[in-house]
Amino acid sequence: SYSNYARQAYQRYVSTALEGEHFYDTFGNFLTRGWLIYGWQEETPQPFGSSVFKGGQFSNWFNRLVIASDHQGQYHYALTIGDQIRTTLTPLTFSKPKFNGLQWDFAADKYEATLLLSRISAPNPEIVASSRTGGDQRTDVTNLVGGRLVAQVGDFAKVGGTFLSAYQANTQSGSLGGNVFKGQLSGPQNFANVRQIEVRIGDDSPEDGEDGGALFSADLLIWDLHGAQIRASQIGFRPQTEGGFQRQGFLSADGHEQILLRFDFDDRTYLGPDPDEIGRVQVELVIANDYLIEVSSDRQEGTFLPVAQAPGNIKDSSNQRVLSFDYGLPTANQLLGFTLEVAGFHGVQAYAELDLNSQYRQYPNLSLDEHYTARTRATAGLFNLSWNAYPFFAFGEGFRTAANYTTSMPLLDRDGNPNYTQSLWRYEFVEDNDDQDQYPDWLRRGGGELDLEVFPGWDENNDFVSDFNQNDNRNSPNLVPDYEEPFLRFSVDRPEYLYGMDMNHNQWIDRFENDEEPDYPYPRDRQGYNAYGGAFLDPDTKLNLGRQRLRQLVARRYSRDTYLLLTLDKDHPSVGRVRVFEDLHRVEDDIPENLLQWVQEANTRGTQRFIRDALPAQNTWINTTWVGWDWKRPSGLSLAHKLKWQLYRQLGSDEEVELRQMRRQGTFFGAIGKAEYRLQVKRLTWIPRWKSEFRHEVPVQLGQPRRQELSELFALLLRLPLLQHSSLESGLEYHWFTQLRRPTPLGEEDTDHSLVLATQLSNVSDYQGYLVTTIVGFQLGRRWAKDQEPQTRTQGFVTVYAGMER
């Protein structure tokens, strides 16, 4: 038709893509015109049947988090899809700060439920594959399915059930998403039949160098595809044996020596079923003493996986047994658990949990669609019970966590190959996150970046910076801890002067401890209980008497602790706040509790260092006394004092104490005194300060030097406001450090004294919507050390900060 734009102006063509695409549901109903944000499909049987898609809008528009929810009356539900969901089911089964997947939650008056789904081997699509095909498509994947159901029973109790399964799936099989319970062999795992099995026997305690694994005989049970059983020894098939020390009647793997048994089905002495016709293989070993058994095959590329280890460190063959296990490749890890919670019942609170861990493995055979599946079981359980009827109270807890209880699963790569050796290729149900921030403390697949700054208990203000180096950050790193930095050391005391419980007796306060284990409430390979009771002597004072018994299941080590705890915390306007902790223990503990602790060494921002437990309380009295007094007056005077005395008294003969590499008596005595006065003279504020720090230490371990030090600090601060938004501040600090030990212990500081003068002009202004803080100043320091020339240090600085609040 005739085009005339005189009255109606021409309008250009508009691409319909600007409004998105048309989308329809399974039944052909039109859904919307828009954009595909997220999609996950599992189709079987077909290759590349697992597909995950995350559009650019998922990250750019929604910041990797999409939530759909609805409710009516008492019924509520929410579907959360995200890359970093804080998810916890129970402390023994699932706890992750960054769960990547789908979480569906339901809640009613009496019922709560959660469902978790994720393709954990590749939850995020690769960019190339996603843009080319519309999704990241794979044949072999590792999936996670799980959930929890909780029901209210009566007025005081809740019962719950938990199920989790991480399993391998092959979309070319006929089942949807693979076998959720037992998993499946991936394509590469089942690409060829097993032709060689290797069993390695070692010493479970190689440090003692004696009486490791003792092998008396080895045999195989072989099943063909028709179910017929053949014993290898009956057809004259024996393993090729390497290593070990020949003893009378057996081979021994002592120290770092190992025994390797190789069952080669291509060997000319093998007369059993063809390897292509084998559907199941069981290994039988007559074994004794302190053994560690591992297994591999030509389908594992030389990787050995642990099978069994001996309880205790037996040396007399009294634990001789026939050990049988089926060979197979790991295909699934499953958890099934039950919980009971009681709250508000006549002052009683209780929680109990029992979990069964099933680890599945399958024997590869190209001819089979359904492979023989073997299972290894492990259990973990706990309970705690508290009762309060003022002034009396009581608490009890018990637990048992098997050494082979595991909440991790090896993942398949894009080609379907598992990686058994690299921890990066493992998925953790329960993360190691001792500082309880958003970053796991170890590096695992799907866990995000590694947390390099792990200092549990040292970040009470939750700013992700150590309280002992508060002025440190990535943009402005600080290499001096606050308790050694001029003007800051008055307010910050060293962590050695703090009080805290040490119930595992490794000389570290429990709430500061960091390790490399999952955050279970109780460690693996442990069984025991802890119970205490007591009474309030008055509203501010209570007395506890308790007993703890622990056992290491495999190594057969023990911890026995009977303890008394007196606490007092009174705050009165006329005398200030007084705190007293008296902690007395009678301990027999030979269970090692090694740590990975945060330390700030000289000229560093801090790092984690391995700390070996020296076992200082194998037969010991331990006393810790801590006293604190804080007093503030309206006149501006503030006083703060703390005292800590700790004693380790070793029991037993002199020979036993020397054998433990301990001193008969180890002590730590520390005292800190502080005083500050604020005097206002017109607009000028005068703040004189004094701090004294004394330390006398005799370490428990032999070989560590004694310490005796005294530090005195005198300072004066002047603050003067200028104009409306500016202020001038000056400070003079004199620090005198005396090394009272002669000669000076190796690695410790010698006597010195220093003088520091600092002045700064600060301005706080509003600028373009920000609060801009500008500081201009200088610092001059002079240090006199024994037998050294005086040193002068100067620093000038101009810094500008922009923020939203001061």
PDB file of N, CA and C in Angstrom, residues 725-771:
ATOM      1  N   HIS A 725      35.274  20.171  61.150  1.00  0.00           N
ATOM      2  CA  HIS A 725      35.423  18.780  60.738  1.00  0.00           C
ATOM      3  C   HIS A 725      36.872  18.306  60.816  1.00  0.00           C
ATOM      4  N   SER A 726      37.723  19.011  61.507  1.00  0.00           N
ATOM      5  CA  SER A 726      39.132  18.646  61.584  1.00  0.00           C
ATOM      6  C   SER A 726      39.557  18.513  63.034  1.00  0.00           C
ATOM      7  N   SER A 727      40.592  17.717  63.240  1.00  0.00           N
ATOM      8  CA  SER A 727      41.139  17.544  64.590  1.00  0.00           C
ATOM      9  C   SER A 727      42.629  17.254  64.494  1.00  0.00           C
ATOM     10  N   LEU A 728      43.331  17.623  65.543  1.00  0.00           N
ATOM     11  CA  LEU A 728      44.763  17.395  65.645  1.00  0.00           C
ATOM     12  C   LEU A 728      45.021  16.460  66.812  1.00  0.00           C
ATOM     13  N   GLU A 729      45.845  15.428  66.563  1.00  0.00           N
ATOM     14  CA  GLU A 729      46.137  14.439  67.609  1.00  0.00           C
ATOM     15  C   GLU A 729      47.630  14.169  67.625  1.00  0.00           C
ATOM     16  N   SER A 730      48.192  14.182  68.820  1.00  0.00           N
ATOM     17  CA  SER A 730      49.618  13.898  69.003  1.00  0.00           C
ATOM     18  C   SER A 730      49.772  12.877  70.112  1.00  0.00           C
ATOM     19  N   GLY A 731      50.849  12.106  70.009  1.00  0.00           N
ATOM     20  CA  GLY A 731      51.097  11.089  71.020  1.00  0.00           C
ATOM     21  C   GLY A 731      52.573  10.847  71.230  1.00  0.00           C
ATOM     22  N   LEU A 732      52.929  10.560  72.472  1.00  0.00           N
ATOM     23  CA  LEU A 732      54.300  10.223  72.841  1.00  0.00           C
ATOM     24  C   LEU A 732      54.253   8.938  73.648  1.00  0.00           C
ATOM     25  N   GLU A 733      55.039   7.945  73.226  1.00  0.00           N
ATOM     26  CA  GLU A 733      55.018   6.638  73.892  1.00  0.00           C
ATOM     27  C   GLU A 733      56.440   6.183  74.175  1.00  0.00           C
ATOM     28  N   TYR A 734      56.645   5.752  75.414  1.00  0.00           N
ATOM     29  CA  TYR A 734      57.929   5.168  75.806  1.00  0.00           C
ATOM     30  C   TYR A 734      57.692   3.723  76.218  1.00  0.00           C
ATOM     31  N   HIS A 735      58.455   2.821  75.591  1.00  0.00           N
ATOM     32  CA  HIS A 735      58.297   1.389  75.853  1.00  0.00           C
ATOM     33  C   HIS A 735      59.630   0.828  76.306  1.00  0.00           C
ATOM     34  N   TRP A 736      59.590   0.150  77.448  1.00  0.00           N
ATOM     35  CA  TRP A 736      60.803  -0.432  78.025  1.00  0.00           C
ATOM     36  C   TRP A 736      60.579  -1.932  78.188  1.00  0.00           C
ATOM     37  N   PHE A 737      61.401  -2.723  77.478  1.00  0.00           N
ATOM     38  CA  PHE A 737      61.303  -4.184  77.531  1.00  0.00           C
ATOM     39  C   PHE A 737      62.558  -4.739  78.185  1.00  0.00           C
ATOM     40  N   THR A 738      62.358  -5.589  79.190  1.00  0.00           N
ATOM     41  CA  THR A 738      63.486  -6.175  79.925  1.00  0.00           C
ATOM     42  C   THR A 738      63.451  -7.684  79.792  1.00  0.00           C
ATOM     43  N   GLN A 739      64.530  -8.253  79.290  1.00  0.00           N
ATOM     44  CA  GLN A 739      64.687  -9.703  79.230  1.00  0.00           C
ATOM     45  C   GLN A 739      65.369 -10.142  80.531  1.00  0.00           C
ATOM     46  N   LEU A 740      64.606 -10.811  81.381  1.00  0.00           N
ATOM     47  CA  LEU A 740      65.101 -11.185  82.703  1.00  0.00           C
ATOM     48  C   LEU A 740      65.879 -12.489  82.721  1.00  0.00           C
ATOM     49  N   ARG A 741      65.872 -13.228  81.617  1.00  0.00           N
ATOM     50  CA  ARG A 741      66.637 -14.471  81.541  1.00  0.00           C
ATOM     51  C   ARG A 741      68.030 -14.170  81.020  1.00  0.00           C
ATOM     52  N   ARG A 742      69.000 -14.796  81.630  1.00  0.00           N
ATOM     53  CA  ARG A 742      70.378 -14.674  81.199  1.00  0.00           C
ATOM     54  C   ARG A 742      71.020 -16.061  81.088  1.00  0.00           C
ATOM     55  N   PRO A 743      71.570 -16.409  79.913  1.00  0.00           N
ATOM     56  CA  PRO A 743      71.615 -15.592  78.707  1.00  0.00           C
ATOM     57  C   PRO A 743      70.240 -15.524  78.039  1.00  0.00           C
ATOM     58  N   THR A 744      70.089 -14.618  77.081  1.00  0.00           N
ATOM     59  CA  THR A 744      68.819 -14.462  76.379  1.00  0.00           C
ATOM     60  C   THR A 744      68.459 -15.755  75.652  1.00  0.00           C
ATOM     61  N   PRO A 745      67.259 -16.299  75.886  1.00  0.00           N
ATOM     62  CA  PRO A 745      66.863 -17.536  75.201  1.00  0.00           C
ATOM     63  C   PRO A 745      66.923 -17.390  73.691  1.00  0.00           C
ATOM     64  N   LEU A 746      67.288 -18.469  73.019  1.00  0.00           N
ATOM     65  CA  LEU A 746      67.425 -18.468  71.570  1.00  0.00           C
ATOM     66  C   LEU A 746      66.092 -18.106  70.916  1.00  0.00           C
ATOM     67  N   GLY A 747      66.133 -17.110  70.031  1.00  0.00           N
ATOM     68  CA  GLY A 747      64.935 -16.701  69.311  1.00  0.00           C
ATOM     69  C   GLY A 747      64.108 -15.655  70.015  1.00  0.00           C
ATOM     70  N   GLU A 748      64.458 -15.286  71.249  1.00  0.00           N
ATOM     71  CA  GLU A 748      63.704 -14.280  71.997  1.00  0.00           C
ATOM     72  C   GLU A 748      64.401 -12.929  71.952  1.00  0.00           C
ATOM     73  N   GLU A 749      63.654 -11.878  72.252  1.00  0.00           N
ATOM     74  CA  GLU A 749      64.181 -10.525  72.194  1.00  0.00           C
ATOM     75  C   GLU A 749      65.061 -10.225  73.408  1.00  0.00           C
ATOM     76  N   ASP A 750      66.054  -9.382  73.175  1.00  0.00           N
ATOM     77  CA  ASP A 750      66.909  -8.927  74.271  1.00  0.00           C
ATOM     78  C   ASP A 750      66.361  -7.608  74.799  1.00  0.00           C
ATOM     79  N   THR A 751      66.917  -7.157  75.901  1.00  0.00           N
ATOM     80  CA  THR A 751      66.465  -5.921  76.532  1.00  0.00           C
ATOM     81  C   THR A 751      66.607  -4.749  75.572  1.00  0.00           C
ATOM     82  N   ASP A 752      65.561  -3.927  75.479  1.00  0.00           N
ATOM     83  CA  ASP A 752      65.634  -2.718  74.679  1.00  0.00           C
ATOM     84  C   ASP A 752      64.603  -1.721  75.187  1.00  0.00           C
ATOM     85  N   HIS A 753      64.671  -0.482  74.708  1.00  0.00           N
ATOM     86  CA  HIS A 753      63.650   0.516  75.021  1.00  0.00           C
ATOM     87  C   HIS A 753      63.530   1.437  73.821  1.00  0.00           C
ATOM     88  N   SER A 754      62.331   2.009  73.663  1.00  0.00           N
ATOM     89  CA  SER A 754      62.057   2.805  72.472  1.00  0.00           C
ATOM     90  C   SER A 754      61.183   3.985  72.844  1.00  0.00           C
ATOM     91  N   LEU A 755      61.276   5.028  72.000  1.00  0.00           N
ATOM     92  CA  LEU A 755      60.471   6.230  72.158  1.00  0.00           C
ATOM     93  C   LEU A 755      59.860   6.561  70.800  1.00  0.00           C
ATOM     94  N   VAL A 756      58.546   6.799  70.789  1.00  0.00           N
ATOM     95  CA  VAL A 756      57.833   7.076  69.544  1.00  0.00           C
ATOM     96  C   VAL A 756      57.028   8.346  69.713  1.00  0.00           C
ATOM     97  N   LEU A 757      57.132   9.232  68.712  1.00  0.00           N
ATOM     98  CA  LEU A 757      56.365  10.473  68.680  1.00  0.00           C
ATOM     99  C   LEU A 757      55.571  10.497  67.382  1.00  0.00           C
ATOM    100  N   ALA A 758      54.269  10.765  67.474  1.00  0.00           N
ATOM    101  CA  ALA A 758      53.429  10.798  66.279  1.00  0.00           C
ATOM    102  C   ALA A 758      52.468  11.980  66.364  1.00  0.00           C
ATOM    103  N   THR A 759      52.195  12.579  65.212  1.00  0.00           N
ATOM    104  CA  THR A 759      51.239  13.684  65.105  1.00  0.00           C
ATOM    105  C   THR A 759      50.466  13.525  63.799  1.00  0.00           C
ATOM    106  N   GLN A 760      49.149  13.758  63.858  1.00  0.00           N
ATOM    107  CA  GLN A 760      48.361  13.669  62.632  1.00  0.00           C
ATOM    108  C   GLN A 760      47.231  14.689  62.666  1.00  0.00           C
ATOM    109  N   LEU A 761      46.888  15.186  61.474  1.00  0.00           N
ATOM    110  CA  LEU A 761      45.761  16.076  61.263  1.00  0.00           C
ATOM    111  C   LEU A 761      44.727  15.319  60.447  1.00  0.00           C
ATOM    112  N   SER A 762      43.517  15.206  60.962  1.00  0.00           N
ATOM    113  CA  SER A 762      42.468  14.439  60.285  1.00  0.00           C
ATOM    114  C   SER A 762      41.305  15.355  59.941  1.00  0.00           C
ATOM    115  N   ASN A 763      40.670  15.054  58.808  1.00  0.00           N
ATOM    116  CA  ASN A 763      39.524  15.812  58.336  1.00  0.00           C
ATOM    117  C   ASN A 763      38.477  14.836  57.812  1.00  0.00           C
ATOM    118  N   VAL A 764      37.218  15.065  58.182  1.00  0.00           N
ATOM    119  CA  VAL A 764      36.104  14.255  57.716  1.00  0.00           C
ATOM    120  C   VAL A 764      35.120  15.170  57.014  1.00  0.00           C
ATOM    121  N   SER A 765      34.897  14.913  55.706  1.00  0.00           N
ATOM    122  CA  SER A 765      34.050  15.792  54.902  1.00  0.00           C
ATOM    123  C   SER A 765      33.108  14.962  54.041  1.00  0.00           C
ATOM    124  N   ASP A 766      31.965  15.559  53.701  1.00  0.00           N
ATOM    125  CA  ASP A 766      31.039  14.961  52.745  1.00  0.00           C
ATOM    126  C   ASP A 766      31.464  15.369  51.342  1.00  0.00           C
ATOM    127  N   TYR A 767      31.601  14.374  50.443  1.00  0.00           N
ATOM    128  CA  TYR A 767      32.029  14.671  49.087  1.00  0.00           C
ATOM    129  C   TYR A 767      31.380  13.691  48.122  1.00  0.00           C
ATOM    130  N   GLN A 768      30.491  14.216  47.249  1.00  0.00           N
ATOM    131  CA  GLN A 768      29.819  13.440  46.207  1.00  0.00           C
ATOM    132  C   GLN A 768      29.136  12.200  46.792  1.00  0.00           C
ATOM    133  N   GLY A 769      28.483  12.369  47.904  1.00  0.00           N
ATOM    134  CA  GLY A 769      27.724  11.282  48.505  1.00  0.00           C
ATOM    135  C   GLY A 769      28.521  10.363  49.395  1.00  0.00           C
ATOM    136  N   TYR A 770      29.828  10.582  49.527  1.00  0.00           N
ATOM    137  CA  TYR A 770      30.676   9.742  50.361  1.00  0.00           C
ATOM    138  C   TYR A 770      31.177  10.538  51.559  1.00  0.00           C
ATOM    139  N   LEU A 771      31.533   9.800  52.593  1.00  0.00           N
ATOM    140  CA  LEU A 771      32.183  10.392  53.757  1.00  0.00           C
ATOM    141  C   LEU A 771      33.684  10.215  53.559  1.00  0.00           C
TER     142      LEU A 771
END
